[in-house]
């Protein structure tokens, strides 16, 4: 199979989908990999690194799009890329179709096969291509709080660490998933008093076994949440909010309970999601204020740690990319129910239920679809 590894065009996006060692594995199995010029530069990988791995380097973006069987990238397909979509193409990337109706329509209209990293599952009911980025997002969210709590960056001048002679800062983390655990690991390691909220008792028990004693665990109910808001220096939201829900965990009015100088970090970055006042921001313009509370809602935190992020993402996606390349996309989908869960569009049909329900678009089950292959 002919595979194109693209340079990301999203502002402040420095990740690359496949690191040189992953490209080498694909080449070793007989596949042709074309890497766009400087695709890996932001992650510390040069064109020469990819050449040594057996890739061809190509500076003409259109030439890659128009010649390959599969596009292998990181971020969603942007409007300037829609022109290249075609029926005999496979798109393998983060898609987030229920947040981007216009992109979804472009994928459907092109009749390409698109598979979303974030929707591929595993036997534990987890999301193995999302979890590496989730951990980085959680850790990066805490580091952002550490940065923007500094007086030189507009914060109250509070170091998020246990310093002799000063009270330990309070950090509340909503969600015991990969993002929440990443944030908790750093916050607890810095000596903060950490509150973790979740509705899953088993998840809290598992987290409690590995976290130090300065971490408290409590059910995520309204009373506990409000109590935490009142005492917290930083609140980090790490849960994804269903797109169809109109309510919120943290309402605008709740921000008035928070201390002067307190901060909200929303790792999930669902606009008006779990946090009503959240709206996605960028690395170039990361913070804003609502009700006097600083908000940090950067929607691609892992890009700030591009080399680490690219390495972990490439490791996670490569087995699925390899299966598609080795077997062909139809057999790979037929053989693997977890890969099938990530199928977003196929031949003009929408195969992701969440997006179909949100936008009232006809849905075709991927399980039924593969019976026709």
PDB file of N, CA and C in Angstrom, residues 175-240:
ATOM      1  N   UNK A 175     -12.472  13.583  37.274  1.00  0.00           N
ATOM      2  CA  UNK A 175     -12.281  12.431  36.412  1.00  0.00           C
ATOM      3  C   UNK A 175     -11.035  11.647  36.734  1.00  0.00           C
ATOM      4  N   UNK A 176     -11.184  10.337  36.932  1.00  0.00           N
ATOM      5  CA  UNK A 176     -10.060   9.452  37.260  1.00  0.00           C
ATOM      6  C   UNK A 176      -9.573   8.668  36.045  1.00  0.00           C
ATOM      7  N   UNK A 177      -9.811   9.183  34.855  1.00  0.00           N
ATOM      8  CA  UNK A 177      -9.315   8.515  33.654  1.00  0.00           C
ATOM      9  C   UNK A 177      -7.856   8.837  33.402  1.00  0.00           C
ATOM     10  N   UNK A 178      -7.410   8.624  32.177  1.00  0.00           N
ATOM     11  CA  UNK A 178      -5.993   8.824  31.852  1.00  0.00           C
ATOM     12  C   UNK A 178      -5.573  10.281  32.042  1.00  0.00           C
ATOM     13  N   UNK A 179      -6.426  11.220  31.631  1.00  0.00           N
ATOM     14  CA  UNK A 179      -6.081  12.639  31.809  1.00  0.00           C
ATOM     15  C   UNK A 179      -6.018  12.997  33.283  1.00  0.00           C
ATOM     16  N   UNK A 180      -7.034  12.574  34.017  1.00  0.00           N
ATOM     17  CA  UNK A 180      -7.081  12.888  35.433  1.00  0.00           C
ATOM     18  C   UNK A 180      -5.913  12.297  36.203  1.00  0.00           C
ATOM     19  N   UNK A 181      -5.546  11.068  35.865  1.00  0.00           N
ATOM     20  CA  UNK A 181      -4.422  10.424  36.546  1.00  0.00           C
ATOM     21  C   UNK A 181      -3.109  11.115  36.195  1.00  0.00           C
ATOM     22  N   UNK A 182      -2.989  11.555  34.937  1.00  0.00           N
ATOM     23  CA  UNK A 182      -1.786  12.292  34.561  1.00  0.00           C
ATOM     24  C   UNK A 182      -1.649  13.575  35.340  1.00  0.00           C
ATOM     25  N   UNK A 183      -2.744  14.332  35.436  1.00  0.00           N
ATOM     26  CA  UNK A 183      -2.721  15.580  36.203  1.00  0.00           C
ATOM     27  C   UNK A 183      -2.462  15.315  37.673  1.00  0.00           C
ATOM     28  N   UNK A 184      -3.088  14.276  38.203  1.00  0.00           N
ATOM     29  CA  UNK A 184      -2.938  13.962  39.621  1.00  0.00           C
ATOM     30  C   UNK A 184      -1.510  13.553  39.968  1.00  0.00           C
ATOM     31  N   UNK A 185      -0.899  12.791  39.093  1.00  0.00           N
ATOM     32  CA  UNK A 185       0.477  12.343  39.345  1.00  0.00           C
ATOM     33  C   UNK A 185       1.402  13.534  39.582  1.00  0.00           C
ATOM     34  N   UNK A 186       1.270  14.565  38.740  1.00  0.00           N
ATOM     35  CA  UNK A 186       2.138  15.732  38.906  1.00  0.00           C
ATOM     36  C   UNK A 186       1.707  16.602  40.076  1.00  0.00           C
ATOM     37  N   UNK A 187       0.414  16.859  40.199  1.00  0.00           N
ATOM     38  CA  UNK A 187      -0.064  17.713  41.291  1.00  0.00           C
ATOM     39  C   UNK A 187       0.286  17.122  42.644  1.00  0.00           C
ATOM     40  N   UNK A 188       0.100  15.822  42.772  1.00  0.00           N
ATOM     41  CA  UNK A 188       0.435  15.166  44.044  1.00  0.00           C
ATOM     42  C   UNK A 188       1.939  15.154  44.261  1.00  0.00           C
ATOM     43  N   UNK A 189       2.700  14.920  43.177  1.00  0.00           N
ATOM     44  CA  UNK A 189       4.151  14.901  43.308  1.00  0.00           C
ATOM     45  C   UNK A 189       4.721  16.247  43.726  1.00  0.00           C
ATOM     46  N   UNK A 190       4.047  17.328  43.355  1.00  0.00           N
ATOM     47  CA  UNK A 190       4.473  18.667  43.763  1.00  0.00           C
ATOM     48  C   UNK A 190       4.034  18.998  45.188  1.00  0.00           C
ATOM     49  N   UNK A 191       3.280  18.107  45.795  1.00  0.00           N
ATOM     50  CA  UNK A 191       2.896  18.308  47.190  1.00  0.00           C
ATOM     51  C   UNK A 191       1.607  19.055  47.398  1.00  0.00           C
ATOM     52  N   UNK A 192       0.821  19.257  46.335  1.00  0.00           N
ATOM     53  CA  UNK A 192      -0.475  19.926  46.493  1.00  0.00           C
ATOM     54  C   UNK A 192      -1.446  19.025  47.241  1.00  0.00           C
ATOM     55  N   UNK A 193      -2.448  19.636  47.842  1.00  0.00           N
ATOM     56  CA  UNK A 193      -3.584  18.877  48.345  1.00  0.00           C
ATOM     57  C   UNK A 193      -4.503  18.642  47.159  1.00  0.00           C
ATOM     58  N   UNK A 194      -4.727  17.383  46.814  1.00  0.00           N
ATOM     59  CA  UNK A 194      -5.447  17.056  45.589  1.00  0.00           C
ATOM     60  C   UNK A 194      -6.777  16.387  45.917  1.00  0.00           C
ATOM     61  N   UNK A 195      -7.846  16.898  45.330  1.00  0.00           N
ATOM     62  CA  UNK A 195      -9.155  16.249  45.387  1.00  0.00           C
ATOM     63  C   UNK A 195      -9.432  15.638  44.027  1.00  0.00           C
ATOM     64  N   UNK A 196      -9.810  14.357  44.015  1.00  0.00           N
ATOM     65  CA  UNK A 196     -10.215  13.728  42.761  1.00  0.00           C
ATOM     66  C   UNK A 196     -11.674  13.330  42.851  1.00  0.00           C
ATOM     67  N   UNK A 197     -12.452  13.757  41.855  1.00  0.00           N
ATOM     68  CA  UNK A 197     -13.878  13.481  41.805  1.00  0.00           C
ATOM     69  C   UNK A 197     -14.185  12.533  40.653  1.00  0.00           C
ATOM     70  N   UNK A 198     -15.037  11.552  40.906  1.00  0.00           N
ATOM     71  CA  UNK A 198     -15.465  10.642  39.851  1.00  0.00           C
ATOM     72  C   UNK A 198     -16.772   9.988  40.294  1.00  0.00           C
ATOM     73  N   UNK A 199     -17.470   9.375  39.342  1.00  0.00           N
ATOM     74  CA  UNK A 199     -18.692   8.645  39.675  1.00  0.00           C
ATOM     75  C   UNK A 199     -18.447   7.141  39.683  1.00  0.00           C
ATOM     76  N   UNK A 200     -17.231   6.731  39.318  1.00  0.00           N
ATOM     77  CA  UNK A 200     -16.882   5.313  39.217  1.00  0.00           C
ATOM     78  C   UNK A 200     -16.069   4.906  40.440  1.00  0.00           C
ATOM     79  N   UNK A 201     -16.692   4.168  41.331  1.00  0.00           N
ATOM     80  CA  UNK A 201     -16.029   3.777  42.575  1.00  0.00           C
ATOM     81  C   UNK A 201     -14.813   2.888  42.308  1.00  0.00           C
ATOM     82  N   UNK A 202     -14.941   1.981  41.342  1.00  0.00           N
ATOM     83  CA  UNK A 202     -13.823   1.090  41.034  1.00  0.00           C
ATOM     84  C   UNK A 202     -12.630   1.881  40.507  1.00  0.00           C
ATOM     85  N   UNK A 203     -12.892   2.884  39.690  1.00  0.00           N
ATOM     86  CA  UNK A 203     -11.803   3.714  39.166  1.00  0.00           C
ATOM     87  C   UNK A 203     -11.120   4.468  40.301  1.00  0.00           C
ATOM     88  N   UNK A 204     -11.898   4.960  41.252  1.00  0.00           N
ATOM     89  CA  UNK A 204     -11.304   5.675  42.385  1.00  0.00           C
ATOM     90  C   UNK A 204     -10.483   4.744  43.264  1.00  0.00           C
ATOM     91  N   UNK A 205     -10.983   3.533  43.483  1.00  0.00           N
ATOM     92  CA  UNK A 205     -10.219   2.558  44.280  1.00  0.00           C
ATOM     93  C   UNK A 205      -8.883   2.237  43.614  1.00  0.00           C
ATOM     94  N   UNK A 206      -8.913   2.036  42.303  1.00  0.00           N
ATOM     95  CA  UNK A 206      -7.676   1.732  41.573  1.00  0.00           C
ATOM     96  C   UNK A 206      -6.701   2.898  41.659  1.00  0.00           C
ATOM     97  N   UNK A 207      -7.217   4.122  41.543  1.00  0.00           N
ATOM     98  CA  UNK A 207      -6.355   5.303  41.638  1.00  0.00           C
ATOM     99  C   UNK A 207      -5.789   5.457  43.044  1.00  0.00           C
ATOM    100  N   UNK A 208      -6.615   5.189  44.036  1.00  0.00           N
ATOM    101  CA  UNK A 208      -6.190   5.333  45.437  1.00  0.00           C
ATOM    102  C   UNK A 208      -5.026   4.405  45.765  1.00  0.00           C
ATOM    103  N   UNK A 209      -4.999   3.237  45.125  1.00  0.00           N
ATOM    104  CA  UNK A 209      -3.933   2.270  45.388  1.00  0.00           C
ATOM    105  C   UNK A 209      -2.559   2.775  44.973  1.00  0.00           C
ATOM    106  N   UNK A 210      -2.516   3.693  44.004  1.00  0.00           N
ATOM    107  CA  UNK A 210      -1.210   4.107  43.477  1.00  0.00           C
ATOM    108  C   UNK A 210      -0.871   5.563  43.775  1.00  0.00           C
ATOM    109  N   UNK A 211      -1.829   6.318  44.306  1.00  0.00           N
ATOM    110  CA  UNK A 211      -1.567   7.723  44.590  1.00  0.00           C
ATOM    111  C   UNK A 211      -1.191   7.924  46.058  1.00  0.00           C
ATOM    112  N   UNK A 212      -0.410   8.953  46.365  1.00  0.00           N
ATOM    113  CA  UNK A 212       0.020   9.185  47.757  1.00  0.00           C
ATOM    114  C   UNK A 212      -1.120   9.705  48.621  1.00  0.00           C
ATOM    115  N   UNK A 213      -0.823   9.866  49.893  1.00  0.00           N
ATOM    116  CA  UNK A 213      -1.859  10.216  50.865  1.00  0.00           C
ATOM    117  C   UNK A 213      -2.342  11.659  50.772  1.00  0.00           C
ATOM    118  N   UNK A 214      -1.677  12.492  49.988  1.00  0.00           N
ATOM    119  CA  UNK A 214      -2.174  13.869  49.835  1.00  0.00           C
ATOM    120  C   UNK A 214      -3.258  13.978  48.766  1.00  0.00           C
ATOM    121  N   UNK A 215      -3.747  12.823  48.284  1.00  0.00           N
ATOM    122  CA  UNK A 215      -4.853  12.781  47.320  1.00  0.00           C
ATOM    123  C   UNK A 215      -6.091  12.221  47.999  1.00  0.00           C
ATOM    124  N   UNK A 216      -7.180  12.968  47.946  1.00  0.00           N
ATOM    125  CA  UNK A 216      -8.466  12.516  48.488  1.00  0.00           C
ATOM    126  C   UNK A 216      -9.398  12.164  47.334  1.00  0.00           C
ATOM    127  N   UNK A 217     -10.227  11.164  47.539  1.00  0.00           N
ATOM    128  CA  UNK A 217     -11.153  10.711  46.506  1.00  0.00           C
ATOM    129  C   UNK A 217     -12.579  10.856  47.011  1.00  0.00           C
ATOM    130  N   UNK A 218     -13.442  11.385  46.176  1.00  0.00           N
ATOM    131  CA  UNK A 218     -14.842  11.560  46.567  1.00  0.00           C
ATOM    132  C   UNK A 218     -15.737  11.450  45.349  1.00  0.00           C
ATOM    133  N   UNK A 219     -16.984  11.083  45.595  1.00  0.00           N
ATOM    134  CA  UNK A 219     -17.941  10.968  44.508  1.00  0.00           C
ATOM    135  C   UNK A 219     -18.225  12.338  43.906  1.00  0.00           C
ATOM    136  N   UNK A 220     -18.393  12.330  42.597  1.00  0.00           N
ATOM    137  CA  UNK A 220     -18.671  13.577  41.896  1.00  0.00           C
ATOM    138  C   UNK A 220     -20.170  13.860  41.957  1.00  0.00           C
ATOM    139  N   UNK A 221     -20.576  14.426  43.098  1.00  0.00           N
ATOM    140  CA  UNK A 221     -21.949  14.898  43.207  1.00  0.00           C
ATOM    141  C   UNK A 221     -21.927  16.408  43.411  1.00  0.00           C
ATOM    142  N   UNK A 222     -23.083  16.993  43.377  1.00  0.00           N
ATOM    143  CA  UNK A 222     -23.175  18.455  43.412  1.00  0.00           C
ATOM    144  C   UNK A 222     -22.576  19.035  44.690  1.00  0.00           C
ATOM    145  N   UNK A 223     -22.866  18.425  45.832  1.00  0.00           N
ATOM    146  CA  UNK A 223     -22.381  18.954  47.110  1.00  0.00           C
ATOM    147  C   UNK A 223     -20.859  18.910  47.180  1.00  0.00           C
ATOM    148  N   UNK A 224     -20.273  17.773  46.787  1.00  0.00           N
ATOM    149  CA  UNK A 224     -18.816  17.656  46.832  1.00  0.00           C
ATOM    150  C   UNK A 224     -18.143  18.604  45.849  1.00  0.00           C
ATOM    151  N   UNK A 225     -18.746  18.750  44.671  1.00  0.00           N
ATOM    152  CA  UNK A 225     -18.167  19.635  43.664  1.00  0.00           C
ATOM    153  C   UNK A 225     -18.146  21.078  44.142  1.00  0.00           C
ATOM    154  N   UNK A 226     -19.254  21.544  44.716  1.00  0.00           N
ATOM    155  CA  UNK A 226     -19.308  22.923  45.198  1.00  0.00           C
ATOM    156  C   UNK A 226     -18.320  23.149  46.336  1.00  0.00           C
ATOM    157  N   UNK A 227     -18.191  22.169  47.215  1.00  0.00           N
ATOM    158  CA  UNK A 227     -17.235  22.295  48.315  1.00  0.00           C
ATOM    159  C   UNK A 227     -15.815  22.419  47.771  1.00  0.00           C
ATOM    160  N   UNK A 228     -15.506  21.643  46.738  1.00  0.00           N
ATOM    161  CA  UNK A 228     -14.168  21.697  46.136  1.00  0.00           C
ATOM    162  C   UNK A 228     -13.928  23.020  45.412  1.00  0.00           C
ATOM    163  N   UNK A 229     -14.951  23.536  44.738  1.00  0.00           N
ATOM    164  CA  UNK A 229     -14.803  24.806  44.037  1.00  0.00           C
ATOM    165  C   UNK A 229     -14.421  25.923  45.004  1.00  0.00           C
ATOM    166  N   UNK A 230     -15.007  25.892  46.180  1.00  0.00           N
ATOM    167  CA  UNK A 230     -14.776  26.961  47.158  1.00  0.00           C
ATOM    168  C   UNK A 230     -13.337  26.975  47.674  1.00  0.00           C
ATOM    169  N   UNK A 231     -12.714  25.822  47.770  1.00  0.00           N
ATOM    170  CA  UNK A 231     -11.379  25.774  48.384  1.00  0.00           C
ATOM    171  C   UNK A 231     -10.241  25.658  47.383  1.00  0.00           C
ATOM    172  N   UNK A 232     -10.552  25.435  46.108  1.00  0.00           N
ATOM    173  CA  UNK A 232      -9.504  25.099  45.137  1.00  0.00           C
ATOM    174  C   UNK A 232      -8.790  26.326  44.589  1.00  0.00           C
ATOM    175  N   UNK A 233      -7.496  26.162  44.405  1.00  0.00           N
ATOM    176  CA  UNK A 233      -6.710  27.146  43.660  1.00  0.00           C
ATOM    177  C   UNK A 233      -6.789  26.865  42.160  1.00  0.00           C
ATOM    178  N   UNK A 234      -6.876  25.589  41.819  1.00  0.00           N
ATOM    179  CA  UNK A 234      -6.990  25.175  40.418  1.00  0.00           C
ATOM    180  C   UNK A 234      -8.002  24.038  40.330  1.00  0.00           C
ATOM    181  N   UNK A 235      -8.888  24.123  39.354  1.00  0.00           N
ATOM    182  CA  UNK A 235      -9.809  23.037  39.028  1.00  0.00           C
ATOM    183  C   UNK A 235      -9.468  22.553  37.627  1.00  0.00           C
ATOM    184  N   UNK A 236      -9.195  21.254  37.496  1.00  0.00           N
ATOM    185  CA  UNK A 236      -8.837  20.674  36.200  1.00  0.00           C
ATOM    186  C   UNK A 236      -9.933  19.701  35.785  1.00  0.00           C
ATOM    187  N   UNK A 237     -10.648  20.026  34.711  1.00  0.00           N
ATOM    188  CA  UNK A 237     -11.670  19.114  34.202  1.00  0.00           C
ATOM    189  C   UNK A 237     -11.053  18.158  33.194  1.00  0.00           C
ATOM    190  N   UNK A 238     -11.249  16.861  33.439  1.00  0.00           N
ATOM    191  CA  UNK A 238     -10.656  15.835  32.577  1.00  0.00           C
ATOM    192  C   UNK A 238     -11.691  14.876  32.011  1.00  0.00           C
ATOM    193  N   UNK A 239     -12.956  15.257  32.012  1.00  0.00           N
ATOM    194  CA  UNK A 239     -13.969  14.357  31.467  1.00  0.00           C
ATOM    195  C   UNK A 239     -14.580  14.935  30.196  1.00  0.00           C
ATOM    196  N   UNK A 240     -14.765  14.059  29.230  1.00  0.00           N
ATOM    197  CA  UNK A 240     -15.452  14.434  28.006  1.00  0.00           C
ATOM    198  C   UNK A 240     -16.944  14.523  28.288  1.00  0.00           C
TER     199      UNK A 240
END
